[in-house]
Coordinates of C-alpha atoms in Angstrom, one line a residue:
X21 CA 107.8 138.2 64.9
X22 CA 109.2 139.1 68.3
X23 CA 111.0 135.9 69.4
X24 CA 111.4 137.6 73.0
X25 CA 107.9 137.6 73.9
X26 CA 108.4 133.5 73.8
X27 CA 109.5 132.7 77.8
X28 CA 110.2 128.9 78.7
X29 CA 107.6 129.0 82.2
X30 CA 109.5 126.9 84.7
X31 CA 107.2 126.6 87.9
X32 CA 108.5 126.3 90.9
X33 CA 106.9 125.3 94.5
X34 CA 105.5 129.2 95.1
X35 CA 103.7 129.3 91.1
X36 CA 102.4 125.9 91.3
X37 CA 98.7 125.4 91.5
X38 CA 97.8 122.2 93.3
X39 CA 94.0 121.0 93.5
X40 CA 92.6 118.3 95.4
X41 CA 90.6 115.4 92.4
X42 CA 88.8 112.4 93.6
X43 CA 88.8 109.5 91.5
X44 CA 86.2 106.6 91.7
X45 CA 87.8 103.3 91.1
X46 CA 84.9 101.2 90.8
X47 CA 84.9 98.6 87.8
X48 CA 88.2 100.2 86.4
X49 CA 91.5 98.3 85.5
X50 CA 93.9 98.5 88.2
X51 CA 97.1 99.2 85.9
X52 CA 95.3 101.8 83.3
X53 CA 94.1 103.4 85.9
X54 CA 97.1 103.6 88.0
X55 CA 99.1 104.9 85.3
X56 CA 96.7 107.8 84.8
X57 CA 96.8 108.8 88.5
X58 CA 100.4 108.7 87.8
X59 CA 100.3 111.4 85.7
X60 CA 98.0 113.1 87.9
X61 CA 100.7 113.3 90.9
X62 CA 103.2 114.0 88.6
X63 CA 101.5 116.8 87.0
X64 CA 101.4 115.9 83.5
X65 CA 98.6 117.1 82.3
X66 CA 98.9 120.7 83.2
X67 CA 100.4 123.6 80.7
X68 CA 103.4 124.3 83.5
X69 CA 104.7 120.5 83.7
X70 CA 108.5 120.8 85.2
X71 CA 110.6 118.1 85.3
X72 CA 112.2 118.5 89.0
X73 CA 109.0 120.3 90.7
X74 CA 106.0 118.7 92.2
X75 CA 103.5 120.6 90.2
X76 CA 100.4 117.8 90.4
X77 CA 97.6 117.0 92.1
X78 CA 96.6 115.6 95.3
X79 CA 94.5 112.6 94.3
X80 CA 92.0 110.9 96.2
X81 CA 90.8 107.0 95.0
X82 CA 87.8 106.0 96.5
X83 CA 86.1 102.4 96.2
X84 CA 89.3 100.9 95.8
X85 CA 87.6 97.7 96.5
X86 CA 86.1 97.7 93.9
X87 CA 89.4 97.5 91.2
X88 CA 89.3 94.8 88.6
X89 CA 92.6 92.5 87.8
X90 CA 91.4 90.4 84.6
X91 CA 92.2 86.6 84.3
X92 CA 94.5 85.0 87.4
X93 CA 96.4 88.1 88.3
X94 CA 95.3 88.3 92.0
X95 CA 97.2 84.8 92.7
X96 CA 99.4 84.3 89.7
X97 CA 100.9 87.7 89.9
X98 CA 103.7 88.5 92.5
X99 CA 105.4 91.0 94.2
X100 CA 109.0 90.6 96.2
X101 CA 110.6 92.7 98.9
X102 CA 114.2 91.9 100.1
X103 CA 115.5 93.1 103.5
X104 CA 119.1 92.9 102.5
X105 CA 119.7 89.8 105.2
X106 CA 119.9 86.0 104.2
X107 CA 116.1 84.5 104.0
X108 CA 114.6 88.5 103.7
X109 CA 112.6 88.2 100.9
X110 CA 109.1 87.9 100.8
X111 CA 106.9 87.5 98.2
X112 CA 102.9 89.0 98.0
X113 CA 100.1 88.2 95.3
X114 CA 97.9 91.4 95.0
X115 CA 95.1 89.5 96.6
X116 CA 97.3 89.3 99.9
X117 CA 98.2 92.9 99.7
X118 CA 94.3 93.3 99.4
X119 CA 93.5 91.4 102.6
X120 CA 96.1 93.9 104.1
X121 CA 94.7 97.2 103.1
X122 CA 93.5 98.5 99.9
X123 CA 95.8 101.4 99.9
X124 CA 99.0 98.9 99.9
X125 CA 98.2 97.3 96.4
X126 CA 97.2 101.1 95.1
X127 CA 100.8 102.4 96.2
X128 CA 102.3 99.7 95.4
X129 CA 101.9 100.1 91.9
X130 CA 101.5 103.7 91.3
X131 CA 104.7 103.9 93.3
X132 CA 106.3 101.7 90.6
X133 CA 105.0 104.5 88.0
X134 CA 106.5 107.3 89.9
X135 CA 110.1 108.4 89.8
X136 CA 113.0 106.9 91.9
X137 CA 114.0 109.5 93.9
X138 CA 113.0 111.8 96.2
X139 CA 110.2 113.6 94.0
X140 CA 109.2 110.3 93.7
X141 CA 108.7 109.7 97.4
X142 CA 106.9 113.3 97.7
X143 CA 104.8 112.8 95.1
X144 CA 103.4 109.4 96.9
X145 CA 102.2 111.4 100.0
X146 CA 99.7 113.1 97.5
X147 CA 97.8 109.8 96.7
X148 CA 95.5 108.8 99.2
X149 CA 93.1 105.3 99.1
X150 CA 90.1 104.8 100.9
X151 CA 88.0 101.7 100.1
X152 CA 84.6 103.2 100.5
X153 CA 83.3 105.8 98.6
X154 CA 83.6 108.1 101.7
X155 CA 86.9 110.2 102.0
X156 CA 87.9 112.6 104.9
X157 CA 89.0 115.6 102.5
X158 CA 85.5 117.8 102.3
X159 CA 87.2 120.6 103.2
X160 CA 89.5 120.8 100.3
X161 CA 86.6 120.8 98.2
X162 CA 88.0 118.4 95.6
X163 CA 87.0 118.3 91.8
X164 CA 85.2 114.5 90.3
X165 CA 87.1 113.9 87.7
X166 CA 86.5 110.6 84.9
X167 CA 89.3 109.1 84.7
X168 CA 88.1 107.6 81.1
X169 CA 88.6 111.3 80.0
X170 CA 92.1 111.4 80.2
X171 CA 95.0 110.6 77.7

């Protein structure tokens, strides 16, 4: 056996192939399905994964109204910022960050699935929420994907 003809592929941003996915979010769990489009953005589920690259998908959600939190999560559950300055912090239940814009509760917590750092930040710019099940991204031709189907 030729152990030679085994290369470690380590893509970098002129070998990556992103596509555009749209993901319908109607009647779906907010976390299970966050954490999927996580790995989406992140690229996980493609052959040429790399660590430090941003090697995923540009993900579009669409009825994001239409999530599901089970039990009291919209009001029991809740979210704190801190400006850094005495009385700064603030605190949001997901149904206040609803009110606000769908795409605020969406980043919110697939941001909290996404690395610290500045990958992390890049990656978010790949998500975007609409509410509707229209989207602006025709031209990108984007791919339906069920998110059931994924690990």
């Amino acid at each position: 056996m030729d152990t030679l003809s085994y290369k470690t592929i380590s893509a970098n941003k002129a070998t990556v192939d992103k596509e555009w996915i749209v993901v319908d979010a109607s009647g779906q769990h907010l976390g299970r399905m966050s954490s999927k489009v996580a790995k989406l953005l992140r690229g996980k589920y493609k052959t040429n994964f790399t660590p430090h690259v941003d090697c995923g998908d540009n993900v579009i959600i669409i009825n994001a109204d239409k999530a599901v939190l089970t039990g009291k999560k919209w009001n029991d559950r809740i979210y704190y910022t801190f400006s850094g300055y005495p009385g700064g912090q603030k605190a949001f239940s997901p149904a206040i960050l609803k009110e606000k814009g769908d795409d605020r509760l969406f980043r919110k917590v697939v941001k909290g699935m996404l690395p610290k750092n500045k990958l992390g930040a890049k990656l978010l710019g790949n998500l975007h929420v609409y509410a509707g099940g229209e989207h602006k991204h025709e031209a990108q031709q984007p791919k339906t994907v069920d998110i059931n189907s994924l690990k």
